[in-house]
Structure formats: C-alpha cells, structure tokens
XYZ file of C-alpha atoms in Angstrom:
566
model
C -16.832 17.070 -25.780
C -20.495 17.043 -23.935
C -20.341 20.082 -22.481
C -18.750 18.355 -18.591
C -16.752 21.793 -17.585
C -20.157 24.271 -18.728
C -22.179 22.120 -16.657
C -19.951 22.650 -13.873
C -19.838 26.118 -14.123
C -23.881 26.456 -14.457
C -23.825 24.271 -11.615
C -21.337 26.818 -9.499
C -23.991 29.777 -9.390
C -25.156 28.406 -6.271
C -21.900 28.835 -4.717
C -19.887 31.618 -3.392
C -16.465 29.689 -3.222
C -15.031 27.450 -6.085
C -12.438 25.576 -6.299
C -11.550 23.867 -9.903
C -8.958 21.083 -9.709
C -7.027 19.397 -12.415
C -3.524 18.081 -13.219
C -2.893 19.871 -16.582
C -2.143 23.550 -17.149
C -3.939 23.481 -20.356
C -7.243 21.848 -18.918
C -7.080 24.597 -15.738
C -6.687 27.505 -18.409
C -9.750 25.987 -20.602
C -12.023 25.410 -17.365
C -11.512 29.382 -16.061
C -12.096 30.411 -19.830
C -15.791 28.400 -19.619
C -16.112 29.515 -15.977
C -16.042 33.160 -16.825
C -18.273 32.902 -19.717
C -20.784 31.848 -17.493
C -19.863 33.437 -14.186
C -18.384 36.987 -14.997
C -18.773 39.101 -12.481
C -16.668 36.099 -10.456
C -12.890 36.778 -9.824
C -10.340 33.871 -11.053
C -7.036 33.176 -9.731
C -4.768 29.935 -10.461
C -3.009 27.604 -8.219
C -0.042 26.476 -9.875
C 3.324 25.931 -9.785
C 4.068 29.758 -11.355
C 0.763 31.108 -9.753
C -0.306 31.469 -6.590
C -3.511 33.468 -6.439
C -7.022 33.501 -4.647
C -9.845 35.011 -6.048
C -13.784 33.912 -5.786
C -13.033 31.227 -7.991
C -9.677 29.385 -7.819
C -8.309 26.973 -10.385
C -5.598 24.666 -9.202
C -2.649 22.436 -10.450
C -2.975 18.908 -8.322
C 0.052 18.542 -7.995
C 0.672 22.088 -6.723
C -1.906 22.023 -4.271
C -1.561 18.319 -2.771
C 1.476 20.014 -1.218
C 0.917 20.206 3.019
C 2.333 23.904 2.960
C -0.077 25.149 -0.125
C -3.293 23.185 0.897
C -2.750 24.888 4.412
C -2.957 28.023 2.606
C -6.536 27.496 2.637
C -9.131 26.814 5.551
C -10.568 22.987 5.155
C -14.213 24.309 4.469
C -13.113 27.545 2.306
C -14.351 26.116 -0.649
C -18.273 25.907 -0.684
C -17.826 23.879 -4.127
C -14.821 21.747 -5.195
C -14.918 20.172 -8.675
C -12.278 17.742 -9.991
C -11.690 17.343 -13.490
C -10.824 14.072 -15.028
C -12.509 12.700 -11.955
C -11.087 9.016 -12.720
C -7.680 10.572 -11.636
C -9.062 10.415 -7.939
C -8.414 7.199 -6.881
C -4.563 7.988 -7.098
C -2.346 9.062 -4.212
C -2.169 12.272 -5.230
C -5.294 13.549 -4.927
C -6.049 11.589 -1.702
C -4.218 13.837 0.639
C -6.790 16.725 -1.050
C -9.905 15.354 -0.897
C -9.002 14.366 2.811
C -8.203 17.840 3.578
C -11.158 19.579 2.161
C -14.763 19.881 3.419
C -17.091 21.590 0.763
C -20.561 21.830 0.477
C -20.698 19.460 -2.599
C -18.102 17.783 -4.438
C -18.270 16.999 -7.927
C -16.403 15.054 -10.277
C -16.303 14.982 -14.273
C -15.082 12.254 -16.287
C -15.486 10.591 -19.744
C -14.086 7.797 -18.663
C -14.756 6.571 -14.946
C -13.383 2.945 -15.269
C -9.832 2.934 -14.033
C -7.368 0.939 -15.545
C -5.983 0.057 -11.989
C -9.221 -0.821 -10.942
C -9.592 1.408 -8.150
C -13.358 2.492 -7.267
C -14.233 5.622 -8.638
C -17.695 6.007 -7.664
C -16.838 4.956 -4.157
C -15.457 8.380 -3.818
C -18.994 9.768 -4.275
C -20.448 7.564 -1.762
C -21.732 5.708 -5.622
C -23.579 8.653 -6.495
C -23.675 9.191 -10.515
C -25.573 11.905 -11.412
C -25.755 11.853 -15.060
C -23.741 9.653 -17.725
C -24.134 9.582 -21.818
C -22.826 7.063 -23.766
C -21.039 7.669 -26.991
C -23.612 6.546 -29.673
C -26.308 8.398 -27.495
C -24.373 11.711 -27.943
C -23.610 11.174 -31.692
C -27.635 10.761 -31.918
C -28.106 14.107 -30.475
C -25.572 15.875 -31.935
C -23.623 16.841 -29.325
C -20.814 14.846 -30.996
C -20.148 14.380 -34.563
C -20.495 11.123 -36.933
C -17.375 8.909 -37.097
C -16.242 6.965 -40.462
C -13.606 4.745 -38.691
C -11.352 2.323 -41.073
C -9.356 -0.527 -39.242
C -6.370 -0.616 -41.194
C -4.387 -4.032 -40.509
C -1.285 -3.773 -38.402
C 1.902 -5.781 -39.793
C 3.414 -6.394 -36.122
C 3.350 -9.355 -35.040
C 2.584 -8.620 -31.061
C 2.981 -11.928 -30.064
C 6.552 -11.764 -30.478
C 6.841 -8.685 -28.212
C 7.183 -9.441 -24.190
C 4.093 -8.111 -21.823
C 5.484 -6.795 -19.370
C 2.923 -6.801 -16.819
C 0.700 -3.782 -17.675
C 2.456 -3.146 -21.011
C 4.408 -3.743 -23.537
C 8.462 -4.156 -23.523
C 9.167 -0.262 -24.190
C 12.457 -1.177 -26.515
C 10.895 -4.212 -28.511
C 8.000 -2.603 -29.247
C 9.916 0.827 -30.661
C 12.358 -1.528 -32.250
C 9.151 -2.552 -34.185
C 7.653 0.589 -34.649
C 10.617 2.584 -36.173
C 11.113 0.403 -39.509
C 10.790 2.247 -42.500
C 8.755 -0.146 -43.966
C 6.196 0.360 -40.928
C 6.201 4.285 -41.276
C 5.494 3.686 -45.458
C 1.952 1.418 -44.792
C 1.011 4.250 -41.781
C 1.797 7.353 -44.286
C -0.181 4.985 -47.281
C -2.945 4.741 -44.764
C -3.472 8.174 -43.477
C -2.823 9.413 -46.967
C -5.711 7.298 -48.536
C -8.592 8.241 -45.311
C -7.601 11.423 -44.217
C -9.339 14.968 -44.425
C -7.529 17.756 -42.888
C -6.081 18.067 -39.658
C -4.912 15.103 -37.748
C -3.744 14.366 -34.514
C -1.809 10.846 -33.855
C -1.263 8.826 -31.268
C 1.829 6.783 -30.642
C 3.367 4.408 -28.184
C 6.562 6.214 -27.400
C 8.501 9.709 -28.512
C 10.592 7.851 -30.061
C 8.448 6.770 -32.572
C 6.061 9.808 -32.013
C 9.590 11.526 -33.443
C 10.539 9.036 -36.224
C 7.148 9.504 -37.816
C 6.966 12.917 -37.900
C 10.627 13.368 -39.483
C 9.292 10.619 -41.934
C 6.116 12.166 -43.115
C 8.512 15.514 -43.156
C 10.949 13.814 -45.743
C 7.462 12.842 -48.276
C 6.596 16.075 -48.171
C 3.662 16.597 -45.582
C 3.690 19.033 -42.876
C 3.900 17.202 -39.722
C 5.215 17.905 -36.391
C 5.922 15.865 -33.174
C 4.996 16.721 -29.554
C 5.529 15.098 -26.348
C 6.239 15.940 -23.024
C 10.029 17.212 -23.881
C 8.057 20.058 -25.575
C 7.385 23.263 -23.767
C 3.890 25.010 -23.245
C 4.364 27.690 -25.345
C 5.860 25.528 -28.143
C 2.511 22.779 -27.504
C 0.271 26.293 -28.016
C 2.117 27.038 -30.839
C 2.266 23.780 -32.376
C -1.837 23.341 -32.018
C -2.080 26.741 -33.426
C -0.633 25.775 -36.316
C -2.534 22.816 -36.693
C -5.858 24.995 -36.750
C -4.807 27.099 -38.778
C -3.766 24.371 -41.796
C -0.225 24.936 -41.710
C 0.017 21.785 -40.464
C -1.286 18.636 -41.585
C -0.582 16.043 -38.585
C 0.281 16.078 -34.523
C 2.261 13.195 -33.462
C 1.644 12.897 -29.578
C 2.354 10.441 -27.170
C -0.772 10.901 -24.065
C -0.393 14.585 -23.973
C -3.869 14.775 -25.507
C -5.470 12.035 -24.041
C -7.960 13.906 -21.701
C -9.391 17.648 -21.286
C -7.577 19.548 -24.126
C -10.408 20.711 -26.793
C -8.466 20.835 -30.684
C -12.541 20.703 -31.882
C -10.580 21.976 -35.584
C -9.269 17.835 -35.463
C -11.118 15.955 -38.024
C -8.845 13.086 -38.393
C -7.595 10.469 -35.752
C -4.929 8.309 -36.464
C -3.749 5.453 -33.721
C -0.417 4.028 -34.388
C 0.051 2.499 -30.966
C -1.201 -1.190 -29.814
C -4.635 0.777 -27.960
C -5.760 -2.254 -25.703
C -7.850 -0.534 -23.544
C -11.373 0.918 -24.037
C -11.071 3.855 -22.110
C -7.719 5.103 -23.536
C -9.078 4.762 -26.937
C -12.494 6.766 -26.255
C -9.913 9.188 -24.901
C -8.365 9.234 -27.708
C -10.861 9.061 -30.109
C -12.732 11.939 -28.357
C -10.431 14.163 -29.209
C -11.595 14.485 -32.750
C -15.510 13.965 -32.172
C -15.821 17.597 -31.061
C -18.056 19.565 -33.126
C -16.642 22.290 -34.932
C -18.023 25.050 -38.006
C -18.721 22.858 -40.800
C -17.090 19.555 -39.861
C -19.709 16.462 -40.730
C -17.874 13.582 -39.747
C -14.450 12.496 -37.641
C -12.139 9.949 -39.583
C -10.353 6.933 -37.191
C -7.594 5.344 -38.837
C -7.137 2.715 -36.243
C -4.092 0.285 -36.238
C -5.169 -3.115 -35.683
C -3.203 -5.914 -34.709
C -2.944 -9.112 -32.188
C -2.204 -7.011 -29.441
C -4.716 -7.718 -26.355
C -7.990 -6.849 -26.188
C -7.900 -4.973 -30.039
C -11.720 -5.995 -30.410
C -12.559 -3.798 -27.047
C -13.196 -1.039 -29.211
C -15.926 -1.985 -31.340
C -17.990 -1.813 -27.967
C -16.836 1.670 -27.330
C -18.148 2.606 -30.807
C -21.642 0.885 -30.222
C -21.307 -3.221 -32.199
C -21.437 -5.251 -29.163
C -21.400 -8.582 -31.776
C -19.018 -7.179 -35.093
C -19.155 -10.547 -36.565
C -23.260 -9.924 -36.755
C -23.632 -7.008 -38.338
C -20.725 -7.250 -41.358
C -21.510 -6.170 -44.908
C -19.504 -6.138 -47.656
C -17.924 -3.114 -48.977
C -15.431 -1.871 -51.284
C -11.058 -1.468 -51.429
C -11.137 -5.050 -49.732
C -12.446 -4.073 -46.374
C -15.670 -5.240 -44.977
C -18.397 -2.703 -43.477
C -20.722 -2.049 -40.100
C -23.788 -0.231 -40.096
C -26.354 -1.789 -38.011
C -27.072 -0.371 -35.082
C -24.850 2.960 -35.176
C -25.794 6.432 -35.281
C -26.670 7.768 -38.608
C -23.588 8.788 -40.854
C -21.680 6.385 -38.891
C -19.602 3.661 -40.724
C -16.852 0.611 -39.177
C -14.984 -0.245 -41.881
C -12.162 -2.919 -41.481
C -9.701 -4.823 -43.728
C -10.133 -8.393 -44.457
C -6.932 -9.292 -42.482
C -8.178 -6.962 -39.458
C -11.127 -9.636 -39.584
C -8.922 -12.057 -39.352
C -6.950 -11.054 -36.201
C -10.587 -10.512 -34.197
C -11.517 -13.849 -35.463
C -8.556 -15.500 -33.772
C -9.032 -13.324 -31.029
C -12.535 -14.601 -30.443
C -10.981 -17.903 -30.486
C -8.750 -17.296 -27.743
C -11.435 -15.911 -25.701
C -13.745 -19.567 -25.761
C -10.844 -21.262 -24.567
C -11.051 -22.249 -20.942
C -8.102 -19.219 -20.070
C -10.513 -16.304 -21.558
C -13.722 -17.674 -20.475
C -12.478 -17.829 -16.800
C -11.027 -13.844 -17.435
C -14.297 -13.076 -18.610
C -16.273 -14.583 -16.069
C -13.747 -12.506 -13.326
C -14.384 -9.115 -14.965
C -18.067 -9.903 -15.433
C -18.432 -11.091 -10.945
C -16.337 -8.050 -10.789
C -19.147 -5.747 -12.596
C -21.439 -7.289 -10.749
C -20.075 -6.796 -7.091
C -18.794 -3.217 -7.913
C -15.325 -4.501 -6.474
C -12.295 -6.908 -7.564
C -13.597 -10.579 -6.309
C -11.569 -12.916 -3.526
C -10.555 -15.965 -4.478
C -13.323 -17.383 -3.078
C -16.192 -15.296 -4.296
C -14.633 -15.991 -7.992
C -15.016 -20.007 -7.422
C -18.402 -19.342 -5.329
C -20.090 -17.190 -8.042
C -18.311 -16.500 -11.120
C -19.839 -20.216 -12.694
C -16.201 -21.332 -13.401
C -14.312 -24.028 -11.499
C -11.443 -22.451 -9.091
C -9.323 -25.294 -9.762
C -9.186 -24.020 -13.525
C -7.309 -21.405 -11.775
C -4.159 -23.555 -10.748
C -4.251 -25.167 -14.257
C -3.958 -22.198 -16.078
C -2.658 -19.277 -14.339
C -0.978 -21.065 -11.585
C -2.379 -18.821 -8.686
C -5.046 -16.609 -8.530
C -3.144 -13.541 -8.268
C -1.767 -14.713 -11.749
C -4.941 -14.902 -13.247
C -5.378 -11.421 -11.951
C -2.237 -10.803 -14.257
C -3.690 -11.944 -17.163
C -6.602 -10.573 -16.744
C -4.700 -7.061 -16.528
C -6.178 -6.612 -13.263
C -3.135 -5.588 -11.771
C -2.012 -1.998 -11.034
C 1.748 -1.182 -11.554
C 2.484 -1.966 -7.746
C 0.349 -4.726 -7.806
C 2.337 -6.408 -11.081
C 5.279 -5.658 -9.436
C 4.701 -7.311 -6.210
C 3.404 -10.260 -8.274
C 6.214 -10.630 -10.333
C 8.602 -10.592 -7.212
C 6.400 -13.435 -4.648
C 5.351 -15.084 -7.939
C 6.906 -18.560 -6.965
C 5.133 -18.058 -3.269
C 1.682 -17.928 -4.456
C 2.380 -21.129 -6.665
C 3.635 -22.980 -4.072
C 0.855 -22.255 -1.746
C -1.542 -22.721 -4.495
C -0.325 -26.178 -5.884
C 1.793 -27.772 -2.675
C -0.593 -30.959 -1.535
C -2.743 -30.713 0.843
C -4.881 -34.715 1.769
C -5.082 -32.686 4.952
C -5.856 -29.414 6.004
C -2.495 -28.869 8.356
C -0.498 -26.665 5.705
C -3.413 -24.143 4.790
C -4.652 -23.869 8.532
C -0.659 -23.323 9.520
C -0.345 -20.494 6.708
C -3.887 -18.948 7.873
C -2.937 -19.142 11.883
C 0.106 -17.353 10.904
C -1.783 -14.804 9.176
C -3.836 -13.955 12.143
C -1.123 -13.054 13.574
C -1.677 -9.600 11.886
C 0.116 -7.915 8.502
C 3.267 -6.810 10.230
C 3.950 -9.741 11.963
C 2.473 -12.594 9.897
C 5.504 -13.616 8.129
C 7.986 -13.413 11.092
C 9.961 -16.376 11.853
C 7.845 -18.489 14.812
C 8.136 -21.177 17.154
C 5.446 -23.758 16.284
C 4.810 -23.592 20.147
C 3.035 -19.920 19.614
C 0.947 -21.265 17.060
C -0.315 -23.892 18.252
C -3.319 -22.232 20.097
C -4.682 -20.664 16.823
C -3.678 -23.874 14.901
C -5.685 -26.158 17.772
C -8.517 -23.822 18.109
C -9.639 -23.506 13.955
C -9.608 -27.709 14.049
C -11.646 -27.894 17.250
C -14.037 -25.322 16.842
C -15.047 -25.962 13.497
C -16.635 -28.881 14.642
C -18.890 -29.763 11.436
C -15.806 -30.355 9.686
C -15.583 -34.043 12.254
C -14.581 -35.870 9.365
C -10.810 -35.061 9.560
C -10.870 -33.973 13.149
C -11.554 -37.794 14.097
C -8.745 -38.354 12.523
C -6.553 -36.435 15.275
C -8.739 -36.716 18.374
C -6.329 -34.137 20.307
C -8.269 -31.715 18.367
C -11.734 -32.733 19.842
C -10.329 -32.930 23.435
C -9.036 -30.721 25.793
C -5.702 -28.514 24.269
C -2.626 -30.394 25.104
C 0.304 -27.969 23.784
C 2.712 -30.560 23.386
C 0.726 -33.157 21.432
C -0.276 -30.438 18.826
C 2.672 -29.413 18.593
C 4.070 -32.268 17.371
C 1.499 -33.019 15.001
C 2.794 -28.964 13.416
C 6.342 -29.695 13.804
C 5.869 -33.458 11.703
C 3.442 -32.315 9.337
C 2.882 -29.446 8.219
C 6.316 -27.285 9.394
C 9.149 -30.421 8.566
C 6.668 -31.115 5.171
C 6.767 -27.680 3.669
C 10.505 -26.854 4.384
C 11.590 -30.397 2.938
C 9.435 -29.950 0.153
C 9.487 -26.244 -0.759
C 13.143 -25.132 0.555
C 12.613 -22.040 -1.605
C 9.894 -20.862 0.615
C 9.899 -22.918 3.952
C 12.357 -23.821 6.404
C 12.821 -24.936 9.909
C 15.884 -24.881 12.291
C 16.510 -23.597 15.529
C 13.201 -24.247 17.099
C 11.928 -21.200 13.990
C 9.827 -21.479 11.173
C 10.747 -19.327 8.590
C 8.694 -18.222 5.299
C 10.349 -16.845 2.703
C 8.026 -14.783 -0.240
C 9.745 -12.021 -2.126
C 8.356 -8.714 -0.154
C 10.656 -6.254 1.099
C 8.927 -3.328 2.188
C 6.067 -3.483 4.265
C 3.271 -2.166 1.622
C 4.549 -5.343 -0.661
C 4.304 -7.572 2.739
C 0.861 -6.491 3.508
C -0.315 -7.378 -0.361
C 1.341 -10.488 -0.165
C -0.746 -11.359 3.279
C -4.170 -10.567 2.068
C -3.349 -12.697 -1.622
C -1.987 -15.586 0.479
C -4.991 -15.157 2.721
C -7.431 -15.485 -0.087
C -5.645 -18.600 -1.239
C -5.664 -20.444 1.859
C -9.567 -19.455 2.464
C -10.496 -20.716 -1.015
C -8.060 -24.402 -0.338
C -9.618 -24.541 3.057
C -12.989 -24.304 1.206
C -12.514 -26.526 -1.296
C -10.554 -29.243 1.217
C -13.446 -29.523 3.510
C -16.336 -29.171 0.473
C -14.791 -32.168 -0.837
C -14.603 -33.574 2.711
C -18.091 -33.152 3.503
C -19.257 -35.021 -0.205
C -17.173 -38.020 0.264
C-alpha cells in the first residue's frame, strides 16, 4: 500500500519500451490501470494466457511468458525497462528462464516483503542494489498507511500435538482441528466483539476457509468463501460485494496475500497458525490501505504455540513485548510504547502466556544455537557452512550433534529448508547422522568421505576401488604437513607414496570400519566400496555432496584443532 506500482510507472517515463511482469491476473490488470493514469498517451497490451498483445507497454502473466515459444516472441533487448512485481518471487525457477532471456536497460523489482521463506537471495538478483525501503511503523507515521488496533485473541489448539512436517503443518491434522464447531464459535465470538465493517480472513486450508464461512452463514452474518476453486469473475464479484457492504467477511486461503488492493478492508482476521513474518505483513497489509474515512485497521490475530507466533510483534514495531506491557481492560494486557500514534497491541492474558513459554524455549541451548544461525546468516548475506556457523556464530558446533543430530537438521529446525531441500533431508536423514556422529580418534573416515567427494558431484558417490583413492587419500595426509601430529603416526604418509601400503591402511580402517559399523550406509565386497545415502536423482545427489562436504570440513576442523591443543 506505499505507492510500489505508481513509482514504477513515474519511473517508466524515461523509457520507450515496458515490460510489467507478475504472476496474478488481478495484480497485471491493477498495474496497467496505475500505468495509464500516469502514462496515457502509452499503448497497453497483456501477455497472458487469453491475451496475447504488444503495445508500448506490455503487461505479462509469468507463467505465460517463461514459455520458450512466447518469450521468443520478443527480441532479448525489446524491452528498454522490465519491472517485476512481487520481486521476492524471483528467486524461483520460473522466473529464471526470463530474467536470463531479457536484456533491458534497467531492471526493477518491487516487493513488500524481500526475505524469502526459502532463503534464496533476493537482492543478489540486483547485483545488492536496494534503492529505497520503508518499514511499516515508518509508513504508519507518515500516513501513507493507516493506524492498526490489533487484539491477540488466544488460540485453543494445542499445536504441539499436530506433526511439522518439514515446512508446515500436517494438512489433515491441522483441518481436523480447525473444523470443530466449538473452534468456529470462539473465532465468530472474537470477530464479533473487534470487528468494524468489512473483513477479509485468512485461513490455513479451503476446507476450513469453507466450513467457516457456511458457519458464520448459519448465525446470521453475511460471509462468503474464496479460494482458488473460485473463478475470476466470481473473485471480482465476490470483492465487489464486500465493498459495497453486502458482505460482511472474505474467507481466503493466500489468494490475497500479495498485490490485490481491497483499500474498503478495515478488518483482518487470521485464523491460520501465521509463523512467518513476512506472510503475516502480507497479510496484514491488506487492510492497512488507506481508504475515504477509514481511521484505523482492526487485526484479530489467532495466537497459539505454533512456531515462531511472537515474530510478529517485530513486524508491528515491539522488538521486547514483555517491556513495554500495560494493563488494560476485558482481561487482555496492552502495548503502546514505541508505536505510531493511534496504534494499540492488545493481547489476552493466556496469549501472554504462550509467548512467555515461547521465550523459554528460545534460551534453551536448541533456540539459542537457531538464533545465533539466522543472526551469522544476516550478517554474511548468505546461509552459513558448517564451518563458518562453529567459526563465527559464538556457539559450539558440537551442540549441533547433541541436539539436531547433523547440521543439515539444525537447518530443519531452524526452517531453513526449502521444500526440496526438506525433502532431500528427510530422505538421507540417517546419512548425515552417521557421518556426523560415527567416531573418528583418527582422521581416516572424514579424509576417505572428502577424497571421494573430490571426485566431483556426479561421480562422488559411485562405488570405488580403494586403489583409486588412494592418491587423493595419501596426498591430503602428506601435504598438510602442520597437522605432523597424526601423520607420525603413519610414516607412509610423510614418505614417498607407496600405493599398496596406503592402501591397506584404507581397506583396514576406514573402508572395513564404516561398512562393519554402519551397514546401512557402508559396505565393501568385491574389491568396491559402496555408499549408500537416500538420493535418487541427481539434483538430490548433488545436495547431498555439498551437506556431506560441509560435515566432513567442519570434523576435519575440529579433529586436527583438538590435535594441535593436546
């Protein structure tokens, strides 16, 4: 709601060529709609799946255009200007093959919200270059926003008894939860108590998106449900109504996450477990819009145990909410200090409760080492190796292995992991364990995994005859010659190679050790050593290398670290 898509358009009068690209139909019809207020006497075609035009100005479906045959349609440099909308988008596949293909004057990407959830590098795509960036509280200050009153409303699920599923929670628990008519009473008590006039409501699934709005239906309020099974006719219809007062309530599920302006919405109402900061600015941003005589935006937030439910308090400007609490009235408890004016956080007594337990989790040795990754990770612009994390992050690697078992599972908790990433965890999850915890009063198994490694990400995890690595295996232990401390201990790695002698010293320890003591993973017969991980294709292969690399490195580290302060 700051004004991203006029700025773009002041910004395109320098340009003869413009092409506008997004991945919703609604967002492409908005942005021409802006553009040619400010740029009439420009032509405006769209680029979609129905439309295939080209005019001075062309505004373009993602999706459509990512296709070889319809980006071919135009020359790589016939756009002078290309802006992307909902610029955070740009780090996925399918904009890749587009931003490859064209070569404009100036690119320029608009986001509220340029931390990805995957953790992909946003900014990298603009060589780092952020031109301008507003924070919420700033824009409430000048008024480009208006005032929220947001009420954290305690959340009766118990979200410890629903499985995580990696990035999420388990879809059919959770709506199993969410769909009790008990559940649906305390929401409708809620909303009925905080609201003003025109809500729009977020939910987990259209399933319950559905169930609520047949449920407010039945007690007599005018509510209707939309999700992607709706059409775009019936969504413009459905939002008209909305404006218009007809209806009271929108239950959605992500369809209004980003780009779509409903500035009429005065209410917000989450009824999903929102444990990310950048969906819930999303979602709260779709009712901050200014609009005719609307003072303030209502939040009637759900709060429960569910991870990271004290994120938001950040997003809304209370870095410490445990500082700044007052008391206030209808049992909740009230923040003030240090929010724009007309801005209130009130919560109830048992949402207070849940963030203090939550706090309580995070000084425990398992948050402080999650915070201390996402913090190294801030700093270095970039997801941190194993070794960088024990190097710089101030907390012992070896809490790794005694909480998270790996480092790629503390990545997992940490929900650091990307869909593929979580899935390729979840199927080598045992191999990273094993080469995390299997013992090591020598360096033999971690140099064996690391010579095989060298061998390159197609062919690291090939079966082998300890004969081919011997070289690499011989040459780490005799040219790292400041590690002499366990090198005297083998002298055939300070002389002259002798194939046969090292050799034996892989086939006895570390090949025979690992396949007698991790059959699961290792084995050895017929003159081949075999590793077995999880990975089928070769994109999970390649992921599994360069996470087994970063183990090894940091063990190798740590093995000779400890050597050298003996």
């Amino acid at each position: 709601g700051l004004g991203k898509t006029y700025l773009a358009a002041f910004f395109a009068r320098q340009f003869r060529r413009v092409l506008f690209i997004a991945h919703r139909d609604e967002i492409l019809r908005q942005a021409a709609y802006t553009f040619h207020r400010v740029l009439p006497d420009r032509s405006i075609a769209f680029y979609t799946g129905s439309q295939k035009g080209v005019a001075d100005m062309v505004f373009a479906s993602v999706f459509t255009l990512a296709g070889k045959r319809h980006r071919e349609r135009f020359l790589p440099d016939t756009f002078d200007l290309v802006v992307v909308d909902e610029f955070h988008h740009a780090a996925a596949q399918s904009y890749e093959a587009l931003l490859n293909y064209f070569a404009p004057r100036f690119l320029l990407g608009l986001t509220a919200t340029p931390e990805r959830m995957d953790n992909k590098d946003v900014y990298a795509l603009c060589d780092g270059n952020l031109v301008y960036q507003e924070k919420l509280p700033d824009a409430i200050r000048k008024k480009w926003l208006v005032p929220f009153h947001y009420y954290g409303v305690h959340d009766p699920i118990d979200y410890r008894t629903i499985p995580w599923r990696g990035t999420r929670y388990d879809e059919e628990a959770l709506e199993r939860a969410q769909t009790q008519e008990s559940y649906a009473a305390w929401i409708l008590s809620a909303w009925k108590h905080h609201r003003q006039s025109r809500t729009l409501a977020f939910c987990a699934g259209v399933a319950q998106a559905e169930y609520l709005a047949a449920y407010f239906s039945r007690h007599g309020e005018a509510a209707q449900a939309l999700t992607g099974k709706n059409t775009l006719d019936e969504r413009r219809r459905v939002l008209a109504e909305l404006e218009r007062g007809d209806l009271s309530i929108i239950f959605s599920v992500d369809l209004f996450n980003e780009g779509l302006d409903i500035p009429a919405t005065d209410t917000i109402l989450l009824v999903r477990p929102t444990d990310s900061s950048v969906v819930f600015l999303q979602q709260i941003g779709r009712g901050l819009r200014t609009f005719g005589d609307k003072t303030h935006c209502t939040i009637i937030d759900f709060v429960g145990n569910y991870r990271n439910a004290d994120e938001r308090f950040a997003v809304l400007g209370v870095a410490e909410p445990f500082a700044a609490l007052q008391t206030g009235a209808d049992g909740m408890v009230v923040i003030t200090r240090g929010l724009p004016p007309d801005c209130f956080i009130a919560v109830d007594l048992q949402v207070m409760d849940v963030l203090r337990e939550l706090e309580k989790r995070r000084s425990s040795p398992e948050r402080l080492a999650i915070k201390a990754l996402r913090a190294l990770k801030a700093d270095l612009g970039r997801r941190p190796t194993y070794l960088e994390f024990h190097l710089k992050s101030g907390v012992d690697g070896k809490l790794v292995k005694q909480f998270f078992k790996s480092y790629p599972g503390l990545l997992a908790a940490s929900a650091e992991l990307n869909p593929f990433e979580t899935l390729v965890y979840e199927k080598a999850r045992n191999w990273f364990e094993v080469v995390e915890k299997t013992s090591m009063s020598q360096s033999y198994k971690m140099v064996l995994l690391k010579t095989m490694l060298d061998r390159g990400p197609e062919r690291w995890d090939e079966p082998v005859a300890p004969r081919e690595l011997a070289p690499g295996f011989y040459a780490y232990l005799h040219d790292n010659g400041f590690w002499m401390r366990e090198t005297q201990r083998q002298p055939i790695f300070r002389d002259r190679y002798e194939e046969k002698a090292v050799v034996g010293v892989l086939v006895k320890n570390p090949v025979k050790f690992l396949s007698e003591a991790h059959p699961e993973c290792f084995s050895y017969a017929d003159g081949l050593f075999r590793i077995r991980h999880g990975g089928n294709t070769v994109e999970e292969r390649q992921l599994i290398a360069r996470w087994t690399r970063e183990i090894v490195e940091y063990r190798l580290h740590r093995h000779f670290d400890r050597e050298r302060d003996d």
